[in-house]
Amino acid sequence: MMRVVRIREFCLFDEMRNNGEVRAPYHLVAKWLDDIGLDLLSVRAEEAEAIFRRIGITFAVYGEGGDPERLIPFDLIPRVLGASEWDRLAEAIKQRAKALNAFLYDIYHRREILRAGIIPERLVIENSAYLPEMVGFDPPGRVYSHVVGVDLVRTGEAAFSVLEDNCRTPSGVSYMLENREITMRMFPELFGDGKVRSVDTYPHDLRRTLEEVAPPACTNSRPAIAVLTPGPFNSAYYEHSFLADLMGAELVEARDLEVHEGRVWRRTTRGLDVIDVIYRRIDDAFLDPLIFNKESVLGVPGLMNAYLSGGVTICSAPGAGVADDKAIYTYVPDMIDFYLGEKPLIPNVETYKLSNPDDLAYTLDHLDSLVVKEVAGSGGYGMLIGPRSTASERKLYAQRIEKDPAAFIAQPTLDLSTAPTLIGGEIKPRHVDLRPFCLVGKNVRLTPGGLTRVALREGSLVVNSSQGGGVKDTWVLAKDPS
Amino acid sequence: MTRLIVRHQTIYTYVPPGGRAAMRLRLFPTSYATQEIGTWQVTVNETAIEPSYRNACAIPEALWAHDGPTNEVSIIATGVINREEDAGVIKGLKERMPRGVFLRRTPLTTADSAVEALADDIKGDTVLETLHALSAAVREAVAYTSKSTSMATSAAEALAQGTGVCQDHAHVFIAAARHLGIPSRYIAGYYYAGQDEDLSETHGWAESFVPDLGWVGFDISNETCPTAAHIRLVCGLDADDAAPIKGLINGQSNETLKASVAITSSSSQSQQQQQQ
């Protein structure tokens, strides 16, 4: 069974124009661009940047010199998805989120998918993200990953594929909301008649999702929710505080919390308040120094004890990271078949597993045309982009691969679709991807939209904000133009 | 049947007094085919404490938290355990942990080339024979010398210096057995050594998974499989992961630890050691 897409060479797809014609979903934007003209658009772009600076939406970038709190460039020209095109994507994303959660429940319980020989046991059980502490525990609602960020790329009119899944703490949802806010402020006339579906239900949906997984010990009719952040030095701190505000939740650091009587309490000036659900934006290793990392000053001693005895719910569940490991990614289509009995609605990108000798040999021979990633890496760090690399970079990378082949996967260099983007006062095509945010509680919810990331350098395929990418507002149309 | 009466006391003293304290306690032996818990009680500063859940290895866990100031934390685990001889074979333990977890390396149980060489030299026709031979080889290579290592000494370091205590024997054995692809784990427990023996606060040994038998214990230091004098308390990937007591305290204070284990067999006199 062919479960992966082979990406044809040179099939550059532009989101706005197909064979010179404006695609139906883009009619609105095309007309607007004609009406407004480039000069006014550039003025508006500067205004938008000034507003972003004033609000202070920044994203710390690691591994570069200069300003550690860089502004993520915002491009004013929205990326548009048609109604029926979105409906198909939405089904596919929900399917994936359900399968990933079913997989996590399975590997921490009966391990049927391993017994059936569909996924090698070693890949799961010896994966450092697999937490022995979680074996046999039933998280409320059997949900492990409550916010699944699925990264999608497009290579043709109907050709979407999943580049990766983010099951731990996907970030970027604040940009989805803020980008819309700014676009509405600049061009209110575009939104007056409900042509574009709203995204501002997200914080409310997130809160409902978290309430649905309140722990057995919860007695509050409205569960008390806290967003747990590493603190102001974290690159996504803005997002943590922003979401806490919009959800009506407390923003806390580990030092604000303590555990006793099997519950988690927040210290306030008036005494202690119980916390039912923790939406955590810190890594597993920093949750509880009595269990994971003794050296961690970020954790809450006893948090895991409260969680495993039903006194609090941690979202996402500790140990959920097994599902977004890049070596596990290659098996997601199998999970969809195994747990849901369905065919994957969106395929994976063809992926070479370098633990396999044939794939390793092929990859080492074709480093100049492949993208190589670390299995456990994230944020676009530590990648090799073959076509953009020098011979000496490839040589160094090959040495790293040969040391530990199983730590890498390789994929063909994708011709990501392009979308019109304002660059230096002109409209140019730039590569984009899309990260919708799927919420999983008792119900599965998906906000119509997501984060569109755009690679601002000409020809660049790296859209990660940590690598200098920008963002766009993402529109989902309420109706397809007839 | 052997009836063992245990009193395990651990006293932490803080000068100047510390702030908020939290302790993770795994001081509750579990029942299985050949180990039956008659009575058992754990108290912290004279307040009885109950486990809040059992992990997938069927080990109960409790949490003790205290707001502070904390001058002293006195933890007493005491009770009666009935043991049958079982040649070290564990039966009837309701555990759900996948065996493959116990092939993982940890900082304390990573095999270096010397540990690998020790393992690769073992000749056994069966897994069980291999493990017995490995146990003897580790005992041979690492002389029992009290206070020659610390809690942080790794398997590779202990083998390199050729001396260690029960914890080091178990770590070298576990690292070598995992290198051979045999799931192996660390057991922290109590050991009744008779009257005039000098042993540490709690004892440490290893368990390995043997096809057709299940988990089998190896007390490398005593050159035996666990007997009715061994009480199984906690299992984990290594001594740190299986520590019966883990604690954290806020503030800067000097901690002193006094521990004692007294075990009486119904057919013998009590024995007691003090550790400073």
mmCIF file of C-alpha atoms in Angstrom, chain B:
data_model
loop_
_atom_site.group_PDB
_atom_site.id
_atom_site.type_symbol
_atom_site.label_atom_id
_atom_site.label_comp_id
_atom_site.label_asym_id
_atom_site.label_seq_id
_atom_site.Cartn_x
_atom_site.Cartn_y
_atom_site.Cartn_z
ATOM 1 C CA MET B 1 8.250 -19.466 56.332
ATOM 2 C CA THR B 2 10.452 -16.765 57.803
ATOM 3 C CA ARG B 3 8.901 -13.991 59.856
ATOM 4 C CA LEU B 4 10.903 -10.761 59.736
ATOM 5 C CA ILE B 5 10.212 -7.794 61.982
ATOM 6 C CA VAL B 6 11.595 -4.578 60.501
ATOM 7 C CA ARG B 7 12.133 -1.118 61.920
ATOM 8 C CA HIS B 8 13.740 1.307 59.477
ATOM 9 C CA GLN B 9 14.336 4.802 60.778
ATOM 10 C CA THR B 10 15.716 7.783 58.863
ATOM 11 C CA ILE B 11 16.222 11.130 60.552
ATOM 12 C CA TYR B 12 17.123 14.280 58.628
ATOM 13 C CA THR B 13 18.204 17.280 60.714
ATOM 14 C CA TYR B 14 18.458 20.809 59.275
ATOM 15 C CA VAL B 15 20.616 23.572 60.725
ATOM 16 C CA PRO B 16 19.557 26.337 60.408
ATOM 17 C CA PRO B 17 15.954 25.143 59.906
ATOM 18 C CA GLY B 18 14.968 24.691 56.283
ATOM 19 C CA GLY B 19 11.820 25.978 54.578
ATOM 20 C CA ARG B 20 9.154 24.003 52.776
ATOM 21 C CA ALA B 21 9.980 20.299 52.397
ATOM 22 C CA ALA B 22 8.582 17.646 50.079
ATOM 23 C CA MET B 23 9.449 13.959 50.158
ATOM 24 C CA ARG B 24 8.644 11.127 47.799
ATOM 25 C CA LEU B 25 8.430 7.946 49.868
ATOM 26 C CA ARG B 26 8.567 4.397 48.573
ATOM 27 C CA LEU B 27 8.811 2.553 51.865
ATOM 28 C CA PHE B 28 5.930 0.117 51.337
ATOM 29 C CA PRO B 29 6.923 -3.476 50.532
ATOM 30 C CA THR B 30 4.478 -5.208 48.187
ATOM 31 C CA SER B 31 2.965 -8.647 48.489
ATOM 32 C CA TYR B 32 3.657 -11.315 45.908
ATOM 33 C CA ALA B 33 3.684 -15.125 45.972
ATOM 34 C CA THR B 34 6.555 -15.470 48.447
ATOM 35 C CA GLN B 35 6.430 -12.132 50.276
ATOM 36 C CA GLU B 36 3.430 -11.377 52.437
ATOM 37 C CA ILE B 37 2.939 -8.148 54.347
ATOM 38 C CA GLY B 38 1.718 -8.951 57.858
ATOM 39 C CA THR B 39 1.496 -5.421 59.214
ATOM 40 C CA TRP B 40 3.209 -2.297 57.971
ATOM 41 C CA GLN B 41 3.178 1.349 58.922
ATOM 42 C CA VAL B 42 5.094 4.395 57.757
ATOM 43 C CA THR B 43 5.138 7.564 59.858
ATOM 44 C CA VAL B 44 6.740 10.942 59.223
ATOM 45 C CA ASN B 45 7.254 13.032 62.368
ATOM 46 C CA GLU B 46 4.846 10.606 64.085
ATOM 47 C CA THR B 47 2.021 11.098 61.572
ATOM 48 C CA ALA B 48 0.992 7.982 59.678
ATOM 49 C CA ILE B 49 1.247 8.274 55.908
ATOM 50 C CA GLU B 50 -0.539 6.263 53.208
ATOM 51 C CA PRO B 51 0.486 5.697 49.596
ATOM 52 C CA SER B 52 -1.538 7.689 47.068
ATOM 53 C CA TYR B 53 -1.019 5.359 44.085
ATOM 54 C CA ARG B 54 0.925 2.348 42.825
ATOM 55 C CA ASN B 55 3.207 2.660 39.838
ATOM 56 C CA ALA B 56 3.313 0.168 36.962
ATOM 57 C CA CYS B 57 5.880 -1.976 38.827
ATOM 58 C CA ALA B 58 3.278 -2.309 41.625
ATOM 59 C CA ILE B 59 5.363 -0.115 43.945
ATOM 60 C CA PRO B 60 3.211 2.155 46.162
ATOM 61 C CA GLU B 61 4.209 5.815 46.379
ATOM 62 C CA ALA B 62 3.455 8.421 49.003
ATOM 63 C CA LEU B 63 4.137 12.128 49.143
ATOM 64 C CA TRP B 64 4.865 14.035 52.328
ATOM 65 C CA ALA B 65 4.909 17.818 52.217
ATOM 66 C CA HIS B 66 5.462 20.294 54.990
ATOM 67 C CA ASP B 67 5.340 24.090 54.939
ATOM 68 C CA GLY B 68 8.297 24.677 57.214
ATOM 69 C CA PRO B 69 10.267 25.764 59.069
ATOM 70 C CA THR B 70 11.721 22.261 59.038
ATOM 71 C CA ASN B 71 14.103 21.298 61.823
ATOM 72 C CA GLU B 72 13.842 17.551 61.660
ATOM 73 C CA VAL B 73 12.157 14.946 59.514
ATOM 74 C CA SER B 74 11.917 11.571 61.188
ATOM 75 C CA ILE B 75 10.686 8.769 58.949
ATOM 76 C CA ILE B 76 9.914 5.384 60.445
ATOM 77 C CA ALA B 77 8.860 2.336 58.448
ATOM 78 C CA THR B 78 8.034 -0.650 60.566
ATOM 79 C CA GLY B 79 6.128 -3.914 60.414
ATOM 80 C CA VAL B 80 6.137 -7.639 59.933
ATOM 81 C CA ILE B 81 6.916 -9.398 56.673
ATOM 82 C CA ASN B 82 6.507 -13.115 56.029
ATOM 83 C CA ARG B 83 8.880 -14.597 53.450
ATOM 84 C CA GLU B 84 9.147 -17.958 51.749
ATOM 85 C CA GLU B 85 12.234 -19.275 50.015
ATOM 86 C CA ASP B 86 11.803 -18.766 46.248
ATOM 87 C CA ALA B 87 15.321 -19.069 44.769
ATOM 88 C CA GLY B 88 14.977 -15.394 43.831
ATOM 89 C CA VAL B 89 12.132 -16.001 41.352
ATOM 90 C CA ILE B 90 9.399 -13.348 41.590
ATOM 91 C CA LYS B 91 5.900 -14.726 41.056
ATOM 92 C CA GLY B 92 2.485 -13.148 41.416
ATOM 93 C CA LEU B 93 3.587 -9.512 41.297
ATOM 94 C CA LYS B 94 0.911 -7.486 39.515
ATOM 95 C CA GLU B 95 3.086 -5.298 37.351
ATOM 96 C CA ARG B 96 2.408 -3.736 33.959
ATOM 97 C CA MET B 97 5.737 -2.213 33.016
ATOM 98 C CA PRO B 98 7.002 -3.231 29.563
ATOM 99 C CA ARG B 99 10.217 -5.213 30.003
ATOM 100 C CA GLY B 100 11.953 -3.166 27.317
ATOM 101 C CA VAL B 101 12.055 -0.179 29.688
ATOM 102 C CA PHE B 102 14.695 -2.098 31.640
ATOM 103 C CA LEU B 103 17.031 -2.143 28.665
ATOM 104 C CA ARG B 104 17.472 1.634 28.927
ATOM 105 C CA ARG B 105 20.785 3.104 29.909
ATOM 106 C CA THR B 106 20.964 5.608 32.741
ATOM 107 C CA PRO B 107 23.973 7.692 33.802
ATOM 108 C CA LEU B 108 24.680 5.192 36.608
ATOM 109 C CA THR B 109 24.262 2.096 34.431
ATOM 110 C CA THR B 110 25.897 3.007 31.118
ATOM 111 C CA ALA B 111 28.286 0.280 30.011
ATOM 112 C CA ASP B 112 31.715 1.515 28.955
ATOM 113 C CA SER B 113 34.095 -0.699 26.969
ATOM 114 C CA ALA B 114 35.351 -2.394 30.156
ATOM 115 C CA VAL B 115 31.815 -3.288 31.296
ATOM 116 C CA GLU B 116 31.019 -4.511 27.770
ATOM 117 C CA ALA B 117 34.170 -6.641 27.715
ATOM 118 C CA LEU B 118 33.259 -8.168 31.081
ATOM 119 C CA ALA B 119 29.812 -9.024 29.716
ATOM 120 C CA ASP B 120 31.072 -10.350 26.379
ATOM 121 C CA ASP B 121 33.477 -12.750 28.150
ATOM 122 C CA ILE B 122 30.646 -14.556 29.915
ATOM 123 C CA LYS B 123 29.913 -17.977 28.510
ATOM 124 C CA GLY B 124 26.574 -19.517 29.390
ATOM 125 C CA ASP B 125 24.337 -21.981 27.545
ATOM 126 C CA THR B 126 21.191 -20.352 28.848
ATOM 127 C CA VAL B 127 20.216 -16.866 29.945
ATOM 128 C CA LEU B 128 20.059 -18.098 33.548
ATOM 129 C CA GLU B 129 23.538 -19.626 33.390
ATOM 130 C CA THR B 130 24.867 -16.458 31.805
ATOM 131 C CA LEU B 131 23.431 -14.358 34.621
ATOM 132 C CA HIS B 132 24.875 -16.586 37.348
ATOM 133 C CA ALA B 133 28.269 -16.448 35.665
ATOM 134 C CA LEU B 134 27.949 -12.665 35.261
ATOM 135 C CA SER B 135 27.090 -12.266 38.945
ATOM 136 C CA ALA B 136 30.215 -14.214 39.917
ATOM 137 C CA ALA B 137 32.376 -12.259 37.464
ATOM 138 C CA VAL B 138 31.177 -8.910 38.822
ATOM 139 C CA ARG B 139 31.792 -10.055 42.410
ATOM 140 C CA GLU B 140 35.284 -11.099 41.315
ATOM 141 C CA ALA B 141 36.040 -7.806 39.576
ATOM 142 C CA VAL B 142 34.690 -5.461 42.256
ATOM 143 C CA ALA B 143 35.852 -6.134 45.820
ATOM 144 C CA TYR B 144 33.338 -5.308 48.565
ATOM 145 C CA THR B 145 34.851 -2.320 50.370
ATOM 146 C CA SER B 146 32.502 -0.189 52.428
ATOM 147 C CA LYS B 147 32.615 3.592 51.904
ATOM 148 C CA SER B 148 34.808 3.180 48.795
ATOM 149 C CA THR B 149 32.160 4.738 46.538
ATOM 150 C CA SER B 150 29.290 7.234 46.773
ATOM 151 C CA MET B 151 25.664 7.375 45.631
ATOM 152 C CA ALA B 152 26.889 9.052 42.429
ATOM 153 C CA THR B 153 29.447 6.390 41.476
ATOM 154 C CA SER B 154 28.574 4.844 38.112
ATOM 155 C CA ALA B 155 28.934 1.212 37.045
ATOM 156 C CA ALA B 156 31.909 2.090 34.845
ATOM 157 C CA GLU B 157 33.668 3.969 37.660
ATOM 158 C CA ALA B 158 33.136 1.148 40.177
ATOM 159 C CA LEU B 159 34.502 -1.451 37.767
ATOM 160 C CA ALA B 160 37.489 0.758 36.933
ATOM 161 C CA GLN B 161 38.461 1.185 40.591
ATOM 162 C CA GLY B 162 37.698 -2.461 41.399
ATOM 163 C CA THR B 163 35.984 -1.704 44.703
ATOM 164 C CA GLY B 164 32.442 -0.882 45.733
ATOM 165 C CA VAL B 165 29.393 -1.767 47.787
ATOM 166 C CA CYS B 166 26.168 -3.632 47.022
ATOM 167 C CA GLN B 167 24.853 -0.715 44.951
ATOM 168 C CA ASP B 168 27.933 -0.788 42.718
ATOM 169 C CA HIS B 169 27.796 -4.563 42.293
ATOM 170 C CA ALA B 170 24.201 -4.263 41.176
ATOM 171 C CA HIS B 171 24.969 -1.351 38.806
ATOM 172 C CA VAL B 172 27.844 -3.168 37.081
ATOM 173 C CA PHE B 173 25.713 -6.316 36.760
ATOM 174 C CA ILE B 174 22.744 -4.366 35.363
ATOM 175 C CA ALA B 175 24.886 -2.425 32.867
ATOM 176 C CA ALA B 176 26.522 -5.654 31.660
ATOM 177 C CA ALA B 177 23.255 -7.617 31.456
ATOM 178 C CA ARG B 178 21.546 -4.826 29.493
ATOM 179 C CA HIS B 179 24.514 -4.781 27.136
ATOM 180 C CA LEU B 180 23.752 -8.485 26.527
ATOM 181 C CA GLY B 181 20.148 -7.553 25.772
ATOM 182 C CA ILE B 182 18.727 -8.902 29.048
ATOM 183 C CA PRO B 183 16.221 -6.544 30.726
ATOM 184 C CA SER B 184 17.577 -5.857 34.210
ATOM 185 C CA ARG B 185 16.636 -3.621 37.100
ATOM 186 C CA TYR B 186 17.762 -2.393 40.482
ATOM 187 C CA ILE B 187 16.057 -3.513 43.686
ATOM 188 C CA ALA B 188 16.287 -1.598 46.946
ATOM 189 C CA GLY B 189 15.251 -3.616 49.966
ATOM 190 C CA TYR B 190 16.048 -4.953 53.407
ATOM 191 C CA TYR B 191 18.328 -7.861 54.139
ATOM 192 C CA TYR B 192 18.488 -9.842 57.354
ATOM 193 C CA ALA B 193 22.093 -10.969 57.514
ATOM 194 C CA GLY B 194 22.009 -12.727 60.854
ATOM 195 C CA GLN B 195 23.231 -11.197 64.062
ATOM 196 C CA ASP B 196 26.824 -10.110 63.716
ATOM 197 C CA GLU B 197 26.829 -8.792 60.183
ATOM 198 C CA ASP B 198 27.676 -5.240 59.312
ATOM 199 C CA LEU B 199 25.591 -3.926 56.431
ATOM 200 C CA SER B 200 24.382 -0.671 55.081
ATOM 201 C CA GLU B 201 21.064 0.978 55.774
ATOM 202 C CA THR B 202 19.140 -0.660 52.964
ATOM 203 C CA HIS B 203 20.465 -3.351 50.707
ATOM 204 C CA GLY B 204 20.662 -3.333 46.925
ATOM 205 C CA TRP B 205 20.552 -6.125 44.388
ATOM 206 C CA ALA B 206 19.456 -6.751 40.804
ATOM 207 C CA GLU B 207 16.685 -8.550 38.967
ATOM 208 C CA SER B 208 16.900 -9.790 35.388
ATOM 209 C CA PHE B 209 14.244 -11.143 33.100
ATOM 210 C CA VAL B 210 14.745 -14.825 32.272
ATOM 211 C CA PRO B 211 12.595 -16.470 29.590
ATOM 212 C CA ASP B 212 10.141 -19.032 31.075
ATOM 213 C CA LEU B 213 10.975 -17.954 34.637
ATOM 214 C CA GLY B 214 10.208 -14.242 34.701
ATOM 215 C CA TRP B 215 12.082 -11.822 36.934
ATOM 216 C CA VAL B 216 14.893 -13.439 38.919
ATOM 217 C CA GLY B 217 16.925 -11.697 41.611
ATOM 218 C CA PHE B 218 20.710 -11.722 41.924
ATOM 219 C CA ASP B 219 22.354 -10.508 45.120
ATOM 220 C CA ILE B 220 25.826 -10.078 43.721
ATOM 221 C CA SER B 221 27.457 -8.891 46.966
ATOM 222 C CA ASN B 222 26.281 -11.959 48.887
ATOM 223 C CA GLU B 223 26.870 -14.326 45.963
ATOM 224 C CA THR B 224 23.349 -15.674 46.142
ATOM 225 C CA CYS B 225 19.913 -15.323 44.671
ATOM 226 C CA PRO B 226 17.584 -13.545 47.104
ATOM 227 C CA THR B 227 16.431 -15.749 49.971
ATOM 228 C CA ALA B 228 13.768 -15.544 52.648
ATOM 229 C CA ALA B 229 16.079 -13.005 54.337
ATOM 230 C CA HIS B 230 15.591 -10.487 51.509
ATOM 231 C CA ILE B 231 12.646 -8.063 51.582
ATOM 232 C CA ARG B 232 11.867 -6.477 48.220
ATOM 233 C CA LEU B 233 10.968 -2.788 48.593
ATOM 234 C CA VAL B 234 11.460 -0.690 45.405
ATOM 235 C CA CYS B 235 12.489 -1.442 41.838
ATOM 236 C CA GLY B 236 13.856 1.018 39.303
ATOM 237 C CA LEU B 237 16.349 1.558 36.507
ATOM 238 C CA ASP B 238 19.182 2.163 38.980
ATOM 239 C CA ALA B 239 19.757 3.011 42.656
ATOM 240 C CA ASP B 240 18.732 6.633 42.132
ATOM 241 C CA ASP B 241 15.514 5.661 40.346
ATOM 242 C CA ALA B 242 14.760 3.120 43.098
ATOM 243 C CA ALA B 243 15.624 5.358 46.071
ATOM 244 C CA PRO B 244 13.105 4.655 48.881
ATOM 245 C CA ILE B 245 13.300 8.299 49.987
ATOM 246 C CA LYS B 246 13.739 11.341 47.751
ATOM 247 C CA GLY B 247 13.345 14.786 49.162
ATOM 248 C CA LEU B 248 13.720 18.465 48.483
ATOM 249 C CA ILE B 249 13.876 21.306 50.933
ATOM 250 C CA ASN B 250 13.831 25.044 50.320
ATOM 251 C CA GLY B 251 16.552 27.268 51.673
ATOM 252 C CA GLN B 252 20.186 26.860 52.533
ATOM 253 C CA SER B 253 20.718 24.626 55.519
ATOM 254 C CA ASN B 254 23.074 21.844 56.461
ATOM 255 C CA GLU B 255 21.472 18.427 56.331
ATOM 256 C CA THR B 256 22.605 15.597 58.560
ATOM 257 C CA LEU B 257 21.262 12.111 58.057
ATOM 258 C CA LYS B 258 21.018 9.369 60.653
ATOM 259 C CA ALA B 259 19.620 6.047 59.540
ATOM 260 C CA SER B 260 19.190 2.687 61.145
ATOM 261 C CA VAL B 261 17.664 -0.599 60.121
ATOM 262 C CA ALA B 262 16.798 -3.157 62.766
ATOM 263 C CA ILE B 263 15.584 -6.571 61.629
ATOM 264 C CA THR B 264 14.564 -9.396 63.901
ATOM 265 C CA SER B 265 13.716 -12.846 62.729
ATOM 266 C CA SER B 266 11.128 -14.625 64.851
ATOM 267 C CA SER B 267 13.757 -17.265 65.534
ATOM 268 C CA SER B 268 16.620 -14.939 66.428
ATOM 269 C CA GLN B 269 17.809 -11.877 68.283
ATOM 270 C CA SER B 270 17.558 -8.410 66.896
ATOM 271 C CA GLN B 271 20.414 -6.642 65.287
ATOM 272 C CA GLN B 272 20.946 -3.000 64.714
ATOM 273 C CA GLN B 273 23.447 -0.786 63.030
ATOM 274 C CA GLN B 274 23.809 2.936 63.212
ATOM 275 C CA GLN B 275 25.027 5.083 60.387
ATOM 276 C CA GLN B 276 26.212 8.626 60.711
#
